[in-house]
Amino acid sequence: MEYKGITKQINEGYTDVPTTAYKTDSIQKTGEFKNWTDRAPAIGNGSLGYECGIDSNFTLQTGIQKGKEDISEFDSYLRDQNAKNRPAFIVEANYTARNGGKWNFTMAHSNEQAENIDGWIMAYNRTDISGNVNSIDNPIMTMDDIPEPLTVCSAEEVMTDFDEVSDWSVNDQSKNVDYSQVTLLLGQNLVSKQSLASPTSIVNFGSLNLINIVSDLSQGNLNPNDYSDNIDVDAAGSYAYFLDRRGGSENLGYEHQELAGVDAKDGLVLFNLQSRNSV
């Protein structure tokens, strides 16, 4: 592994992970799994007594419904794709509670015959929704590939069940994920479990790194072709959830990022990374 930079502090940790978790035919699962609801992962509940940090009245499903009601072209697109048996679904999305709460999400259909397709990129807050058609890369999966993904709230619970993640993502007062500081990201996952069997693959994909991939996901710029030379897209985990926190300033002298991920197919935590860069 090649590393270029200056580090002032390194914290090491190790957790045993069953080797069967990396087998494609493994039936081991952790969490709550449900069918796609209105072309998006179900919000779910998590385990009994768990309080989800996502408002059940402000979800991807309510955003899709409002989009259908307010934007006729968006509604027509969803109907047309259903009629063609190529239903559109949430390819990527991110949520923050800042400024009253906001979802950004991309809906698109998969077409193996095309390199690029037209999808809808949407911005949804508690009062309004807007969107536009844009050319995006063909999704690497369909809903049929993961018929019962991990629910949103269960993904949150699975990740924060680890102290190493809850320490930076959960509010000490409310005991919920603090989405005023943390961003939820979900969508196509380009990190394969086969590659995760080698710890160095988490840190470096050739000239790319995991931070770049998640940054693209959060900005709606995820382009699988950008990474095709570095990872096996066909063997990727297909869909995942991430918790992402960033901070720092020139006054502090550094910027930091904490990032955790969980696979939507089986609920197994993929990683918990923390980085600090001088500014």
PDB file of N, CA and C in Angstrom, residues 45-117:
ATOM      1  N   ASN A  45     -38.639   0.442  10.340  1.00  0.00           N
ATOM      2  CA  ASN A  45     -38.690   0.832  11.748  1.00  0.00           C
ATOM      3  C   ASN A  45     -37.432   0.484  12.522  1.00  0.00           C
ATOM      4  N   GLY A  46     -36.656  -0.451  12.028  1.00  0.00           N
ATOM      5  CA  GLY A  46     -35.569  -0.966  12.840  1.00  0.00           C
ATOM      6  C   GLY A  46     -36.121  -1.947  13.852  1.00  0.00           C
ATOM      7  N   SER A  47     -35.370  -2.254  14.875  1.00  0.00           N
ATOM      8  CA  SER A  47     -35.816  -3.197  15.896  1.00  0.00           C
ATOM      9  C   SER A  47     -36.809  -2.540  16.843  1.00  0.00           C
ATOM     10  N   LEU A  48     -37.481  -3.355  17.642  1.00  0.00           N
ATOM     11  CA  LEU A  48     -38.487  -2.864  18.576  1.00  0.00           C
ATOM     12  C   LEU A  48     -37.881  -1.840  19.529  1.00  0.00           C
ATOM     13  N   GLY A  49     -38.502  -0.667  19.584  1.00  0.00           N
ATOM     14  CA  GLY A  49     -38.037   0.372  20.491  1.00  0.00           C
ATOM     15  C   GLY A  49     -37.011   1.317  19.902  1.00  0.00           C
ATOM     16  N   TYR A  50     -36.533   1.022  18.694  1.00  0.00           N
ATOM     17  CA  TYR A  50     -35.534   1.906  18.088  1.00  0.00           C
ATOM     18  C   TYR A  50     -36.209   3.163  17.548  1.00  0.00           C
ATOM     19  N   GLU A  51     -35.624   4.326  17.809  1.00  0.00           N
ATOM     20  CA  GLU A  51     -36.150   5.595  17.313  1.00  0.00           C
ATOM     21  C   GLU A  51     -35.298   6.071  16.143  1.00  0.00           C
ATOM     22  N   CYS A  52     -35.896   6.035  14.974  1.00  0.00           N
ATOM     23  CA  CYS A  52     -35.174   6.400  13.760  1.00  0.00           C
ATOM     24  C   CYS A  52     -34.992   7.912  13.679  1.00  0.00           C
ATOM     25  N   GLY A  53     -33.868   8.336  13.129  1.00  0.00           N
ATOM     26  CA  GLY A  53     -33.601   9.759  12.991  1.00  0.00           C
ATOM     27  C   GLY A  53     -34.289  10.394  11.800  1.00  0.00           C
ATOM     28  N   ILE A  54     -34.905   9.576  10.925  1.00  0.00           N
ATOM     29  CA  ILE A  54     -35.615  10.079   9.751  1.00  0.00           C
ATOM     30  C   ILE A  54     -37.095  10.216  10.075  1.00  0.00           C
ATOM     31  N   ASP A  55     -37.673  11.371   9.779  1.00  0.00           N
ATOM     32  CA  ASP A  55     -39.096  11.627   9.986  1.00  0.00           C
ATOM     33  C   ASP A  55     -39.902  10.764   9.020  1.00  0.00           C
ATOM     34  N   SER A  56     -40.802   9.943   9.553  1.00  0.00           N
ATOM     35  CA  SER A  56     -41.589   9.044   8.711  1.00  0.00           C
ATOM     36  C   SER A  56     -42.573   9.788   7.815  1.00  0.00           C
ATOM     37  N   ASN A  57     -42.774  11.085   8.067  1.00  0.00           N
ATOM     38  CA  ASN A  57     -43.648  11.899   7.222  1.00  0.00           C
ATOM     39  C   ASN A  57     -42.869  12.695   6.177  1.00  0.00           C
ATOM     40  N   PHE A  58     -41.556  12.478   6.131  1.00  0.00           N
ATOM     41  CA  PHE A  58     -40.710  13.189   5.170  1.00  0.00           C
ATOM     42  C   PHE A  58     -39.664  12.208   4.666  1.00  0.00           C
ATOM     43  N   THR A  59     -40.046  11.436   3.656  1.00  0.00           N
ATOM     44  CA  THR A  59     -39.228  10.328   3.180  1.00  0.00           C
ATOM     45  C   THR A  59     -39.074  10.384   1.661  1.00  0.00           C
ATOM     46  N   LEU A  60     -38.344   9.444   1.129  1.00  0.00           N
ATOM     47  CA  LEU A  60     -38.248   9.340  -0.324  1.00  0.00           C
ATOM     48  C   LEU A  60     -39.615   9.066  -0.939  1.00  0.00           C
ATOM     49  N   GLN A  61     -40.427   8.275  -0.252  1.00  0.00           N
ATOM     50  CA  GLN A  61     -41.755   7.962  -0.775  1.00  0.00           C
ATOM     51  C   GLN A  61     -42.640   9.209  -0.862  1.00  0.00           C
ATOM     52  N   THR A  62     -42.610  10.053   0.178  1.00  0.00           N
ATOM     53  CA  THR A  62     -43.423  11.277   0.126  1.00  0.00           C
ATOM     54  C   THR A  62     -42.872  12.226  -0.932  1.00  0.00           C
ATOM     55  N   GLY A  63     -41.561  12.199  -1.144  1.00  0.00           N
ATOM     56  CA  GLY A  63     -40.967  13.029  -2.183  1.00  0.00           C
ATOM     57  C   GLY A  63     -41.378  12.576  -3.575  1.00  0.00           C
ATOM     58  N   ILE A  64     -41.355  11.268  -3.807  1.00  0.00           N
ATOM     59  CA  ILE A  64     -41.769  10.739  -5.106  1.00  0.00           C
ATOM     60  C   ILE A  64     -43.234  11.065  -5.369  1.00  0.00           C
ATOM     61  N   GLN A  65     -44.069  10.908  -4.342  1.00  0.00           N
ATOM     62  CA  GLN A  65     -45.488  11.206  -4.502  1.00  0.00           C
ATOM     63  C   GLN A  65     -45.713  12.675  -4.830  1.00  0.00           C
ATOM     64  N   LYS A  66     -45.014  13.564  -4.124  1.00  0.00           N
ATOM     65  CA  LYS A  66     -45.163  14.996  -4.393  1.00  0.00           C
ATOM     66  C   LYS A  66     -44.659  15.335  -5.797  1.00  0.00           C
ATOM     67  N   GLY A  67     -43.585  14.674  -6.216  1.00  0.00           N
ATOM     68  CA  GLY A  67     -43.085  14.890  -7.563  1.00  0.00           C
ATOM     69  C   GLY A  67     -44.106  14.495  -8.616  1.00  0.00           C
ATOM     70  N   LYS A  68     -44.786  13.384  -8.398  1.00  0.00           N
ATOM     71  CA  LYS A  68     -45.815  12.929  -9.332  1.00  0.00           C
ATOM     72  C   LYS A  68     -46.985  13.902  -9.380  1.00  0.00           C
ATOM     73  N   GLU A  69     -47.320  14.478  -8.220  1.00  0.00           N
ATOM     74  CA  GLU A  69     -48.448  15.407  -8.154  1.00  0.00           C
ATOM     75  C   GLU A  69     -48.113  16.778  -8.738  1.00  0.00           C
ATOM     76  N   ASP A  70     -46.888  17.234  -8.541  1.00  0.00           N
ATOM     77  CA  ASP A  70     -46.533  18.606  -8.920  1.00  0.00           C
ATOM     78  C   ASP A  70     -45.853  18.725 -10.281  1.00  0.00           C
ATOM     79  N   ILE A  71     -45.251  17.642 -10.765  1.00  0.00           N
ATOM     80  CA  ILE A  71     -44.496  17.706 -12.022  1.00  0.00           C
ATOM     81  C   ILE A  71     -45.041  16.630 -12.962  1.00  0.00           C
ATOM     82  N   SER A  72     -45.872  17.044 -13.906  1.00  0.00           N
ATOM     83  CA  SER A  72     -46.554  16.083 -14.773  1.00  0.00           C
ATOM     84  C   SER A  72     -45.572  15.283 -15.626  1.00  0.00           C
ATOM     85  N   GLU A  73     -44.476  15.923 -16.056  1.00  0.00           N
ATOM     86  CA  GLU A  73     -43.498  15.216 -16.878  1.00  0.00           C
ATOM     87  C   GLU A  73     -42.819  14.094 -16.093  1.00  0.00           C
ATOM     88  N   PHE A  74     -42.586  14.330 -14.814  1.00  0.00           N
ATOM     89  CA  PHE A  74     -41.992  13.310 -13.949  1.00  0.00           C
ATOM     90  C   PHE A  74     -42.953  12.140 -13.790  1.00  0.00           C
ATOM     91  N   ASP A  75     -44.225  12.442 -13.578  1.00  0.00           N
ATOM     92  CA  ASP A  75     -45.245  11.407 -13.449  1.00  0.00           C
ATOM     93  C   ASP A  75     -45.327  10.589 -14.737  1.00  0.00           C
ATOM     94  N   SER A  76     -45.284  11.269 -15.876  1.00  0.00           N
ATOM     95  CA  SER A  76     -45.351  10.575 -17.167  1.00  0.00           C
ATOM     96  C   SER A  76     -44.148   9.659 -17.366  1.00  0.00           C
ATOM     97  N   TYR A  77     -42.984  10.130 -16.943  1.00  0.00           N
ATOM     98  CA  TYR A  77     -41.770   9.317 -17.066  1.00  0.00           C
ATOM     99  C   TYR A  77     -41.907   8.017 -16.281  1.00  0.00           C
ATOM    100  N   LEU A  78     -42.369   8.113 -15.038  1.00  0.00           N
ATOM    101  CA  LEU A  78     -42.524   6.911 -14.219  1.00  0.00           C
ATOM    102  C   LEU A  78     -43.540   5.955 -14.832  1.00  0.00           C
ATOM    103  N   ARG A  79     -44.649   6.504 -15.341  1.00  0.00           N
ATOM    104  CA  ARG A  79     -45.678   5.667 -15.962  1.00  0.00           C
ATOM    105  C   ARG A  79     -45.146   4.991 -17.228  1.00  0.00           C
ATOM    106  N   ASP A  80     -44.447   5.756 -18.046  1.00  0.00           N
ATOM    107  CA  ASP A  80     -43.917   5.207 -19.298  1.00  0.00           C
ATOM    108  C   ASP A  80     -42.930   4.073 -19.033  1.00  0.00           C
ATOM    109  N   GLN A  81     -42.079   4.253 -18.035  1.00  0.00           N
ATOM    110  CA  GLN A  81     -41.087   3.217 -17.731  1.00  0.00           C
ATOM    111  C   GLN A  81     -41.744   1.961 -17.181  1.00  0.00           C
ATOM    112  N   ASN A  82     -42.810   2.122 -16.427  1.00  0.00           N
ATOM    113  CA  ASN A  82     -43.549   0.953 -15.948  1.00  0.00           C
ATOM    114  C   ASN A  82     -44.153   0.192 -17.123  1.00  0.00           C
ATOM    115  N   ALA A  83     -44.702   0.943 -18.077  1.00  0.00           N
ATOM    116  CA  ALA A  83     -45.326   0.320 -19.241  1.00  0.00           C
ATOM    117  C   ALA A  83     -44.303  -0.439 -20.081  1.00  0.00           C
ATOM    118  N   LYS A  84     -43.062   0.005 -20.053  1.00  0.00           N
ATOM    119  CA  LYS A  84     -41.989  -0.644 -20.814  1.00  0.00           C
ATOM    120  C   LYS A  84     -41.309  -1.764 -20.023  1.00  0.00           C
ATOM    121  N   ASN A  85     -41.810  -2.031 -18.813  1.00  0.00           N
ATOM    122  CA  ASN A  85     -41.198  -3.024 -17.923  1.00  0.00           C
ATOM    123  C   ASN A  85     -39.748  -2.696 -17.600  1.00  0.00           C
ATOM    124  N   ARG A  86     -39.440  -1.404 -17.565  1.00  0.00           N
ATOM    125  CA  ARG A  86     -38.136  -0.915 -17.128  1.00  0.00           C
ATOM    126  C   ARG A  86     -38.367   0.149 -16.057  1.00  0.00           C
ATOM    127  N   PRO A  87     -38.929  -0.244 -14.922  1.00  0.00           N
ATOM    128  CA  PRO A  87     -39.309   0.758 -13.918  1.00  0.00           C
ATOM    129  C   PRO A  87     -38.125   1.563 -13.394  1.00  0.00           C
ATOM    130  N   ALA A  88     -38.362   2.856 -13.228  1.00  0.00           N
ATOM    131  CA  ALA A  88     -37.349   3.726 -12.626  1.00  0.00           C
ATOM    132  C   ALA A  88     -37.342   3.511 -11.118  1.00  0.00           C
ATOM    133  N   PHE A  89     -36.192   3.740 -10.495  1.00  0.00           N
ATOM    134  CA  PHE A  89     -36.076   3.583  -9.051  1.00  0.00           C
ATOM    135  C   PHE A  89     -35.033   4.568  -8.535  1.00  0.00           C
ATOM    136  N   ILE A  90     -34.905   4.638  -7.215  1.00  0.00           N
ATOM    137  CA  ILE A  90     -33.929   5.537  -6.609  1.00  0.00           C
ATOM    138  C   ILE A  90     -32.526   4.993  -6.858  1.00  0.00           C
ATOM    139  N   VAL A  91     -31.799   5.655  -7.736  1.00  0.00           N
ATOM    140  CA  VAL A  91     -30.437   5.247  -8.045  1.00  0.00           C
ATOM    141  C   VAL A  91     -29.476   5.760  -6.985  1.00  0.00           C
ATOM    142  N   GLU A  92     -29.715   7.000  -6.522  1.00  0.00           N
ATOM    143  CA  GLU A  92     -28.902   7.573  -5.454  1.00  0.00           C
ATOM    144  C   GLU A  92     -29.697   8.671  -4.769  1.00  0.00           C
ATOM    145  N   ALA A  93     -29.388   8.908  -3.503  1.00  0.00           N
ATOM    146  CA  ALA A  93     -30.105   9.924  -2.734  1.00  0.00           C
ATOM    147  C   ALA A  93     -29.259  10.359  -1.552  1.00  0.00           C
ATOM    148  N   ASN A  94     -29.547  11.552  -1.056  1.00  0.00           N
ATOM    149  CA  ASN A  94     -28.921  11.988   0.187  1.00  0.00           C
ATOM    150  C   ASN A  94     -29.895  12.841   0.974  1.00  0.00           C
ATOM    151  N   TYR A  95     -29.753  12.811   2.298  1.00  0.00           N
ATOM    152  CA  TYR A  95     -30.669  13.520   3.195  1.00  0.00           C
ATOM    153  C   TYR A  95     -29.895  14.292   4.245  1.00  0.00           C
ATOM    154  N   THR A  96     -30.364  15.506   4.521  1.00  0.00           N
ATOM    155  CA  THR A  96     -29.838  16.317   5.614  1.00  0.00           C
ATOM    156  C   THR A  96     -30.995  17.008   6.319  1.00  0.00           C
ATOM    157  N   ALA A  97     -30.848  17.232   7.619  1.00  0.00           N
ATOM    158  CA  ALA A  97     -31.861  17.960   8.382  1.00  0.00           C
ATOM    159  C   ALA A  97     -31.570  19.452   8.419  1.00  0.00           C
ATOM    160  N   ARG A  98     -30.453  19.858   7.840  1.00  0.00           N
ATOM    161  CA  ARG A  98     -30.116  21.278   7.830  1.00  0.00           C
ATOM    162  C   ARG A  98     -31.150  22.076   7.036  1.00  0.00           C
ATOM    163  N   ASN A  99     -31.390  23.321   7.490  1.00  0.00           N
ATOM    164  CA  ASN A  99     -32.342  24.219   6.813  1.00  0.00           C
ATOM    165  C   ASN A  99     -33.737  23.607   6.701  1.00  0.00           C
ATOM    166  N   GLY A 100     -34.150  22.906   7.745  1.00  0.00           N
ATOM    167  CA  GLY A 100     -35.494  22.349   7.777  1.00  0.00           C
ATOM    168  C   GLY A 100     -35.625  20.961   7.197  1.00  0.00           C
ATOM    169  N   GLY A 101     -34.598  20.472   6.558  1.00  0.00           N
ATOM    170  CA  GLY A 101     -34.627  19.128   5.985  1.00  0.00           C
ATOM    171  C   GLY A 101     -34.706  19.146   4.471  1.00  0.00           C
ATOM    172  N   LYS A 102     -33.933  18.279   3.830  1.00  0.00           N
ATOM    173  CA  LYS A 102     -33.930  18.224   2.367  1.00  0.00           C
ATOM    174  C   LYS A 102     -33.473  16.857   1.884  1.00  0.00           C
ATOM    175  N   TRP A 103     -34.157  16.353   0.873  1.00  0.00           N
ATOM    176  CA  TRP A 103     -33.754  15.158   0.146  1.00  0.00           C
ATOM    177  C   TRP A 103     -33.324  15.555  -1.265  1.00  0.00           C
ATOM    178  N   ASN A 104     -32.215  15.053  -1.716  1.00  0.00           N
ATOM    179  CA  ASN A 104     -31.840  15.091  -3.128  1.00  0.00           C
ATOM    180  C   ASN A 104     -31.841  13.649  -3.620  1.00  0.00           C
ATOM    181  N   PHE A 105     -32.496  13.389  -4.732  1.00  0.00           N
ATOM    182  CA  PHE A 105     -32.500  12.010  -5.214  1.00  0.00           C
ATOM    183  C   PHE A 105     -32.566  11.956  -6.737  1.00  0.00           C
ATOM    184  N   THR A 106     -32.036  10.863  -7.259  1.00  0.00           N
ATOM    185  CA  THR A 106     -32.038  10.611  -8.697  1.00  0.00           C
ATOM    186  C   THR A 106     -32.839   9.356  -8.977  1.00  0.00           C
ATOM    187  N   MET A 107     -33.779   9.451  -9.918  1.00  0.00           N
ATOM    188  CA  MET A 107     -34.560   8.291 -10.333  1.00  0.00           C
ATOM    189  C   MET A 107     -34.249   7.981 -11.788  1.00  0.00           C
ATOM    190  N   ALA A 108     -33.984   6.716 -12.043  1.00  0.00           N
ATOM    191  CA  ALA A 108     -33.644   6.307 -13.401  1.00  0.00           C
ATOM    192  C   ALA A 108     -33.996   4.838 -13.582  1.00  0.00           C
ATOM    193  N   HIS A 109     -34.010   4.403 -14.822  1.00  0.00           N
ATOM    194  CA  HIS A 109     -34.273   3.009 -15.157  1.00  0.00           C
ATOM    195  C   HIS A 109     -33.005   2.387 -15.724  1.00  0.00           C
ATOM    196  N   SER A 110     -32.929   1.098 -15.663  1.00  0.00           N
ATOM    197  CA  SER A 110     -31.764   0.394 -16.196  1.00  0.00           C
ATOM    198  C   SER A 110     -32.044  -0.081 -17.617  1.00  0.00           C
ATOM    199  N   ASN A 111     -31.075   0.128 -18.493  1.00  0.00           N
ATOM    200  CA  ASN A 111     -31.179  -0.330 -19.873  1.00  0.00           C
ATOM    201  C   ASN A 111     -29.811  -0.849 -20.292  1.00  0.00           C
ATOM    202  N   GLU A 112     -29.667  -2.157 -20.316  1.00  0.00           N
ATOM    203  CA  GLU A 112     -28.366  -2.757 -20.609  1.00  0.00           C
ATOM    204  C   GLU A 112     -27.873  -2.439 -22.013  1.00  0.00           C
ATOM    205  N   GLN A 113     -28.775  -2.000 -22.888  1.00  0.00           N
ATOM    206  CA  GLN A 113     -28.385  -1.708 -24.265  1.00  0.00           C
ATOM    207  C   GLN A 113     -27.823  -0.304 -24.426  1.00  0.00           C
ATOM    208  N   ALA A 114     -27.917   0.513 -23.383  1.00  0.00           N
ATOM    209  CA  ALA A 114     -27.496   1.911 -23.493  1.00  0.00           C
ATOM    210  C   ALA A 114     -26.412   2.233 -22.478  1.00  0.00           C
ATOM    211  N   GLU A 115     -25.470   3.066 -22.888  1.00  0.00           N
ATOM    212  CA  GLU A 115     -24.425   3.513 -21.968  1.00  0.00           C
ATOM    213  C   GLU A 115     -24.927   4.647 -21.087  1.00  0.00           C
ATOM    214  N   ASN A 116     -25.773   5.506 -21.677  1.00  0.00           N
ATOM    215  CA  ASN A 116     -26.364   6.625 -20.945  1.00  0.00           C
ATOM    216  C   ASN A 116     -27.870   6.602 -21.114  1.00  0.00           C
ATOM    217  N   ILE A 117     -28.572   7.069 -20.099  1.00  0.00           N
ATOM    218  CA  ILE A 117     -30.024   7.156 -20.153  1.00  0.00           C
ATOM    219  C   ILE A 117     -30.457   8.496 -19.581  1.00  0.00           C
TER     220      ILE A 117
END
